[in-house]
PDB file of C-alpha atoms in Angstrom:
ATOM      1  CA  UNK A  21     -75.422 -99.224  61.891  1.00 88.00           C
ATOM      2  CA  UNK A  22     -76.921 -97.950  65.153  1.00 93.00           C
ATOM      3  CA  UNK A  23     -74.951 -94.650  65.169  1.00 96.00           C
ATOM      4  CA  UNK A  24     -76.049 -94.000  61.579  1.00 97.00           C
ATOM      5  CA  UNK A  25     -79.703 -94.518  62.536  1.00 98.00           C
ATOM      6  CA  UNK A  26     -79.360 -92.259  65.591  1.00 97.00           C
ATOM      7  CA  UNK A  27     -77.920 -89.522  63.375  1.00 97.00           C
ATOM      8  CA  UNK A  28     -80.654 -90.017  60.763  1.00 97.00           C
ATOM      9  CA  UNK A  29     -83.343 -89.930  63.445  1.00 98.00           C
ATOM     10  CA  UNK A  30     -82.018 -86.645  64.845  1.00 97.00           C
ATOM     11  CA  UNK A  31     -81.877 -85.082  61.389  1.00 96.00           C
ATOM     12  CA  UNK A  32     -85.390 -86.185  60.439  1.00 96.00           C
ATOM     13  CA  UNK A  33     -86.695 -84.996  63.803  1.00 96.00           C
ATOM     14  CA  UNK A  34     -85.136 -81.564  63.435  1.00 94.00           C
ATOM     15  CA  UNK A  35     -85.728 -80.992  59.713  1.00 94.00           C
ATOM     16  CA  UNK A  36     -89.041 -82.823  59.112  1.00 95.00           C
ATOM     17  CA  UNK A  37     -90.673 -82.996  62.510  1.00 93.00           C
ATOM     18  CA  UNK A  38     -94.197 -83.681  61.229  1.00 94.00           C
ATOM     19  CA  UNK A  39     -92.922 -86.548  59.072  1.00 95.00           C
ATOM     20  CA  UNK A  40     -90.884 -87.878  61.991  1.00 97.00           C
ATOM     21  CA  UNK A  41     -94.028 -88.071  64.114  1.00 97.00           C
ATOM     22  CA  UNK A  42     -95.552 -90.277  61.403  1.00 98.00           C
ATOM     23  CA  UNK A  43     -92.866 -92.944  61.763  1.00 98.00           C
ATOM     24  CA  UNK A  44     -93.985 -95.978  63.737  1.00 98.00           C
ATOM     25  CA  UNK A  45     -92.136 -97.171  66.831  1.00 98.00           C
ATOM     26  CA  UNK A  46     -89.494 -99.788  66.240  1.00 98.00           C
ATOM     27  CA  UNK A  47     -90.136-103.489  66.630  1.00 99.00           C
ATOM     28  CA  UNK A  48     -88.666-105.511  69.464  1.00 99.00           C
ATOM     29  CA  UNK A  49     -86.351-108.424  68.671  1.00 99.00           C
ATOM     30  CA  UNK A  50     -89.181-110.767  69.720  1.00 99.00           C
ATOM     31  CA  UNK A  51     -91.625-109.093  67.317  1.00 99.00           C
ATOM     32  CA  UNK A  52     -89.121-109.408  64.476  1.00 99.00           C
ATOM     33  CA  UNK A  53     -88.480-113.047  65.366  1.00 99.00           C
ATOM     34  CA  UNK A  54     -92.236-113.741  65.294  1.00 99.00           C
ATOM     35  CA  UNK A  55     -92.431-112.276  61.775  1.00 99.00           C
ATOM     36  CA  UNK A  56     -89.415-114.327  60.696  1.00 98.00           C
ATOM     37  CA  UNK A  57     -91.199-117.442  61.955  1.00 98.00           C
ATOM     38  CA  UNK A  58     -94.492-116.483  60.285  1.00 98.00           C
ATOM     39  CA  UNK A  59     -92.854-115.921  56.893  1.00 97.00           C
ATOM     40  CA  UNK A  60     -90.173-118.623  57.164  1.00 97.00           C
ATOM     41  CA  UNK A  61     -87.321-116.179  56.680  1.00 97.00           C
ATOM     42  CA  UNK A  62     -84.164-115.116  58.495  1.00 97.00           C
ATOM     43  CA  UNK A  63     -83.484-111.405  58.255  1.00 98.00           C
ATOM     44  CA  UNK A  64     -79.947-110.004  58.272  1.00 98.00           C
ATOM     45  CA  UNK A  65     -78.839-107.849  61.178  1.00 98.00           C
ATOM     46  CA  UNK A  66     -78.808-104.547  59.282  1.00 98.00           C
ATOM     47  CA  UNK A  67     -82.417-105.013  58.179  1.00 99.00           C
ATOM     48  CA  UNK A  68     -83.432-105.996  61.706  1.00 99.00           C
ATOM     49  CA  UNK A  69     -81.681-102.865  62.962  1.00 98.00           C
ATOM     50  CA  UNK A  70     -83.640-100.690  60.536  1.00 99.00           C
ATOM     51  CA  UNK A  71     -86.936-102.105  61.778  1.00 99.00           C
ATOM     52  CA  UNK A  72     -85.892-101.912  65.422  1.00 99.00           C
ATOM     53  CA  UNK A  73     -85.288 -98.204  64.781  1.00 98.00           C
ATOM     54  CA  UNK A  74     -88.725 -97.611  63.200  1.00 99.00           C
ATOM     55  CA  UNK A  75     -91.278-100.041  61.820  1.00 99.00           C
ATOM     56  CA  UNK A  76     -91.918 -98.000  58.712  1.00 98.00           C
ATOM     57  CA  UNK A  77     -94.380 -95.159  58.668  1.00 98.00           C
ATOM     58  CA  UNK A  78     -98.072 -94.964  59.494  1.00 97.00           C
ATOM     59  CA  UNK A  79    -100.623 -95.613  56.760  1.00 93.00           C
ATOM     60  CA  UNK A  80    -101.797 -91.988  56.928  1.00 95.00           C
ATOM     61  CA  UNK A  81     -98.259 -90.656  56.374  1.00 94.00           C
ATOM     62  CA  UNK A  82     -97.807 -90.329  52.612  1.00 93.00           C
ATOM     63  CA  UNK A  83     -94.612 -88.278  52.601  1.00 94.00           C
ATOM     64  CA  UNK A  84     -91.504 -89.780  51.034  1.00 94.00           C
ATOM     65  CA  UNK A  85     -88.798 -91.366  53.150  1.00 96.00           C
ATOM     66  CA  UNK A  86     -86.356 -91.726  50.251  1.00 95.00           C
ATOM     67  CA  UNK A  87     -86.522 -91.491  46.433  1.00 94.00           C
ATOM     68  CA  UNK A  88     -90.237 -90.637  46.413  1.00 94.00           C
ATOM     69  CA  UNK A  89     -90.970 -93.823  48.368  1.00 96.00           C
ATOM     70  CA  UNK A  90     -92.504 -94.408  51.767  1.00 98.00           C
ATOM     71  CA  UNK A  91     -90.929 -96.633  54.408  1.00 99.00           C
ATOM     72  CA  UNK A  92     -92.954 -99.877  54.471  1.00 99.00           C
ATOM     73  CA  UNK A  93     -93.709-101.578  57.834  1.00 99.00           C
ATOM     74  CA  UNK A  94     -91.984-104.955  58.082  1.00 99.00           C
ATOM     75  CA  UNK A  95     -95.048-107.207  58.095  1.00 99.00           C
ATOM     76  CA  UNK A  96     -96.435-105.400  55.056  1.00 98.00           C
ATOM     77  CA  UNK A  97     -93.044-105.719  53.302  1.00 99.00           C
ATOM     78  CA  UNK A  98     -92.869-109.456  54.002  1.00 99.00           C
ATOM     79  CA  UNK A  99     -96.486-109.953  52.936  1.00 98.00           C
ATOM     80  CA  UNK A 100     -95.877-108.062  49.679  1.00 98.00           C
ATOM     81  CA  UNK A 101     -92.721-110.098  49.056  1.00 98.00           C
ATOM     82  CA  UNK A 102     -94.667-113.336  49.551  1.00 97.00           C
ATOM     83  CA  UNK A 103     -97.418-112.160  47.194  1.00 96.00           C
ATOM     84  CA  UNK A 104     -94.979-111.123  44.466  1.00 96.00           C
ATOM     85  CA  UNK A 105     -92.997-114.344  44.888  1.00 94.00           C
ATOM     86  CA  UNK A 106     -96.194-116.344  44.345  1.00 94.00           C
ATOM     87  CA  UNK A 107     -96.474-114.685  40.915  1.00 91.00           C
ATOM     88  CA  UNK A 108     -93.167-116.126  39.646  1.00 90.00           C
ATOM     89  CA  UNK A 109     -93.875-118.431  36.707  1.00 87.00           C
ATOM     90  CA  UNK A 110     -97.358-117.064  36.095  1.00 87.00           C
ATOM     91  CA  UNK A 111     -97.674-113.284  36.075  1.00 87.00           C
ATOM     92  CA  UNK A 112     -93.885-112.998  36.090  1.00 84.00           C
ATOM     93  CA  UNK A 113     -92.959-115.076  33.063  1.00 80.00           C
ATOM     94  CA  UNK A 114     -89.524-113.604  32.389  1.00 80.00           C
ATOM     95  CA  UNK A 115     -86.490-114.431  34.512  1.00 80.00           C
ATOM     96  CA  UNK A 116     -85.406-111.635  36.844  1.00 87.00           C
ATOM     97  CA  UNK A 117     -88.763-109.855  36.911  1.00 89.00           C
ATOM     98  CA  UNK A 118     -88.959-110.759  40.594  1.00 93.00           C
ATOM     99  CA  UNK A 119     -86.740-112.794  42.912  1.00 94.00           C
ATOM    100  CA  UNK A 120     -87.968-114.633  45.972  1.00 95.00           C
ATOM    101  CA  UNK A 121     -85.119-113.090  47.979  1.00 96.00           C
ATOM    102  CA  UNK A 122     -86.266-109.479  47.510  1.00 98.00           C
ATOM    103  CA  UNK A 123     -88.042-107.617  50.304  1.00 99.00           C
ATOM    104  CA  UNK A 124     -89.782-104.374  49.256  1.00 99.00           C
ATOM    105  CA  UNK A 125     -88.886-102.024  52.120  1.00 99.00           C
ATOM    106  CA  UNK A 126     -89.689 -98.729  50.354  1.00 98.00           C
ATOM    107  CA  UNK A 127     -92.730 -98.162  48.113  1.00 98.00           C
ATOM    108  CA  UNK A 128     -94.013 -95.392  45.870  1.00 96.00           C
ATOM    109  CA  UNK A 129     -97.590 -96.601  46.373  1.00 94.00           C
ATOM    110  CA  UNK A 130     -98.021 -97.537  42.711  1.00 94.00           C
ATOM    111  CA  UNK A 131     -96.591-101.052  42.725  1.00 94.00           C
ATOM    112  CA  UNK A 132     -92.955 -99.939  42.552  1.00 96.00           C
ATOM    113  CA  UNK A 133     -90.412-100.691  45.259  1.00 98.00           C
ATOM    114  CA  UNK A 134     -86.872-100.381  46.460  1.00 98.00           C
ATOM    115  CA  UNK A 135     -86.063-103.905  47.596  1.00 98.00           C
ATOM    116  CA  UNK A 136     -83.538-105.329  49.999  1.00 99.00           C
ATOM    117  CA  UNK A 137     -81.873-108.259  48.219  1.00 98.00           C
ATOM    118  CA  UNK A 138     -81.168-111.099  50.642  1.00 98.00           C
ATOM    119  CA  UNK A 139     -79.175-113.196  48.171  1.00 96.00           C
ATOM    120  CA  UNK A 140     -77.294-110.825  45.904  1.00 94.00           C
ATOM    121  CA  UNK A 141     -79.205-111.228  42.659  1.00 90.00           C
ATOM    122  CA  UNK A 142     -77.241-110.381  39.535  1.00 88.00           C
ATOM    123  CA  UNK A 143     -73.827-109.851  41.172  1.00 86.00           C
ATOM    124  CA  UNK A 144     -73.737-111.956  44.334  1.00 87.00           C
ATOM    125  CA  UNK A 145     -73.714-109.090  46.837  1.00 92.00           C
ATOM    126  CA  UNK A 146     -76.326-109.856  49.480  1.00 97.00           C
ATOM    127  CA  UNK A 147     -77.825-106.789  51.132  1.00 98.00           C
ATOM    128  CA  UNK A 148     -77.809-104.599  48.042  1.00 97.00           C
ATOM    129  CA  UNK A 149     -80.839-102.486  47.162  1.00 97.00           C
ATOM    130  CA  UNK A 150     -82.661-103.033  43.880  1.00 97.00           C
ATOM    131  CA  UNK A 151     -85.261-100.872  42.176  1.00 96.00           C
ATOM    132  CA  UNK A 152     -88.319-102.850  41.148  1.00 95.00           C
ATOM    133  CA  UNK A 153     -90.393-100.629  38.873  1.00 93.00           C
ATOM    134  CA  UNK A 154     -93.184-102.954  37.779  1.00 89.00           C
ATOM    135  CA  UNK A 155     -93.591-101.535  34.248  1.00 87.00           C
ATOM    136  CA  UNK A 156     -89.879-101.227  33.465  1.00 90.00           C
ATOM    137  CA  UNK A 157     -87.670-103.856  31.871  1.00 88.00           C
ATOM    138  CA  UNK A 158     -84.717-103.218  34.129  1.00 91.00           C
ATOM    139  CA  UNK A 159     -83.886-103.968  37.746  1.00 94.00           C
ATOM    140  CA  UNK A 160     -81.183-101.547  38.794  1.00 94.00           C
ATOM    141  CA  UNK A 161     -78.992-101.998  41.836  1.00 96.00           C
ATOM    142  CA  UNK A 162     -78.992 -98.538  43.433  1.00 96.00           C
ATOM    143  CA  UNK A 163     -76.814 -99.194  46.497  1.00 96.00           C
ATOM    144  CA  UNK A 164     -74.391-101.877  47.591  1.00 96.00           C
ATOM    145  CA  UNK A 165     -75.920-102.040  51.037  1.00 97.00           C
ATOM    146  CA  UNK A 166     -78.508-100.477  53.308  1.00 98.00           C
ATOM    147  CA  UNK A 167     -75.937 -98.471  55.258  1.00 98.00           C
ATOM    148  CA  UNK A 168     -74.731 -96.843  52.030  1.00 97.00           C
ATOM    149  CA  UNK A 169     -78.229 -95.696  51.110  1.00 97.00           C
ATOM    150  CA  UNK A 170     -78.935 -94.452  54.628  1.00 97.00           C
ATOM    151  CA  UNK A 171     -75.616 -92.571  54.738  1.00 97.00           C
ATOM    152  CA  UNK A 172     -76.541 -90.891  51.455  1.00 96.00           C
ATOM    153  CA  UNK A 173     -79.867 -89.947  53.040  1.00 95.00           C
ATOM    154  CA  UNK A 174     -78.034 -88.476  56.047  1.00 96.00           C
ATOM    155  CA  UNK A 175     -75.879 -86.480  53.626  1.00 94.00           C
ATOM    156  CA  UNK A 176     -79.042 -85.224  51.921  1.00 93.00           C
ATOM    157  CA  UNK A 177     -80.523 -84.120  55.246  1.00 93.00           C
ATOM    158  CA  UNK A 178     -77.354 -82.240  56.124  1.00 92.00           C
ATOM    159  CA  UNK A 179     -78.042 -79.908  53.172  1.00 91.00           C
ATOM    160  CA  UNK A 180     -81.824 -80.352  53.341  1.00 87.00           C
ATOM    161  CA  UNK A 181     -83.972 -78.270  51.032  1.00 83.00           C
ATOM    162  CA  UNK A 182     -87.604 -78.249  52.250  1.00 82.00           C
ATOM    163  CA  UNK A 183     -88.789 -77.992  48.640  1.00 82.00           C
ATOM    164  CA  UNK A 184     -87.388 -81.502  47.934  1.00 80.00           C
ATOM    165  CA  UNK A 185     -90.518 -83.430  48.822  1.00 84.00           C
ATOM    166  CA  UNK A 186     -89.209 -86.593  47.124  1.00 89.00           C
ATOM    167  CA  UNK A 187     -86.044 -86.937  49.272  1.00 90.00           C
ATOM    168  CA  UNK A 188     -84.173 -87.978  46.150  1.00 90.00           C
ATOM    169  CA  UNK A 189     -80.792 -89.547  46.849  1.00 91.00           C
ATOM    170  CA  UNK A 190     -78.645 -89.044  43.770  1.00 80.00           C
ATOM    171  CA  UNK A 191     -76.547 -91.824  42.333  1.00 74.00           C
ATOM    172  CA  UNK A 192     -74.177 -93.301  44.885  1.00 89.00           C
ATOM    173  CA  UNK A 193     -70.566 -93.771  43.719  1.00 92.00           C
ATOM    174  CA  UNK A 194     -70.473 -96.789  41.427  1.00 94.00           C
ATOM    175  CA  UNK A 195     -74.268 -97.014  41.191  1.00 94.00           C
ATOM    176  CA  UNK A 196     -76.691 -97.643  39.685  1.00 94.00           C
ATOM    177  CA  UNK A 197     -75.694-100.964  38.216  1.00 94.00           C
ATOM    178  CA  UNK A 198     -78.098-101.616  35.390  1.00 93.00           C
ATOM    179  CA  UNK A 199     -79.640-105.023  34.775  1.00 92.00           C
ATOM    180  CA  UNK A 200     -82.043-105.570  31.883  1.00 91.00           C
ATOM    181  CA  UNK A 201     -84.579-108.364  32.190  1.00 87.00           C
ATOM    182  CA  UNK A 202     -84.892-110.683  29.204  1.00 72.00           C
TER     183      UNK A 202
END
């Protein structure tokens, strides 16, 4: 995934320089390991690679990274995941409203996320990306893996239109896969 991230970094730097300056430096392997220990989790290599590239964006950078969502720093993502997981069985009464294996790596700032799915909820494919829109009764799988979403973002940058402030990646081939919650 490293070449993909290098390409994406170059495109963001050349097409959205101000936004690029608002991305935080990447985490070291030791910093990621410390967060894994703190939260009792083992992150997959592609997710580690994403956060070694950049640790999300600064709090004062409100521009979208992808699909009208900001790129959430890893500790904030893990903290949000822990908070939402603690709501299972109380605030989240229905099955599939939230899964303890979801990590919200992109956020629209209104309680909605694009989550990295560690376990493959719904179809067994670990690493897929799921939309968690808190007020909706569906949880759609929007990409089979992180590399697929990032490649679609690279493709978007290659034909970048500065008026697209939402950085909306259109449906990837075969996606979304729709899943209604009961």
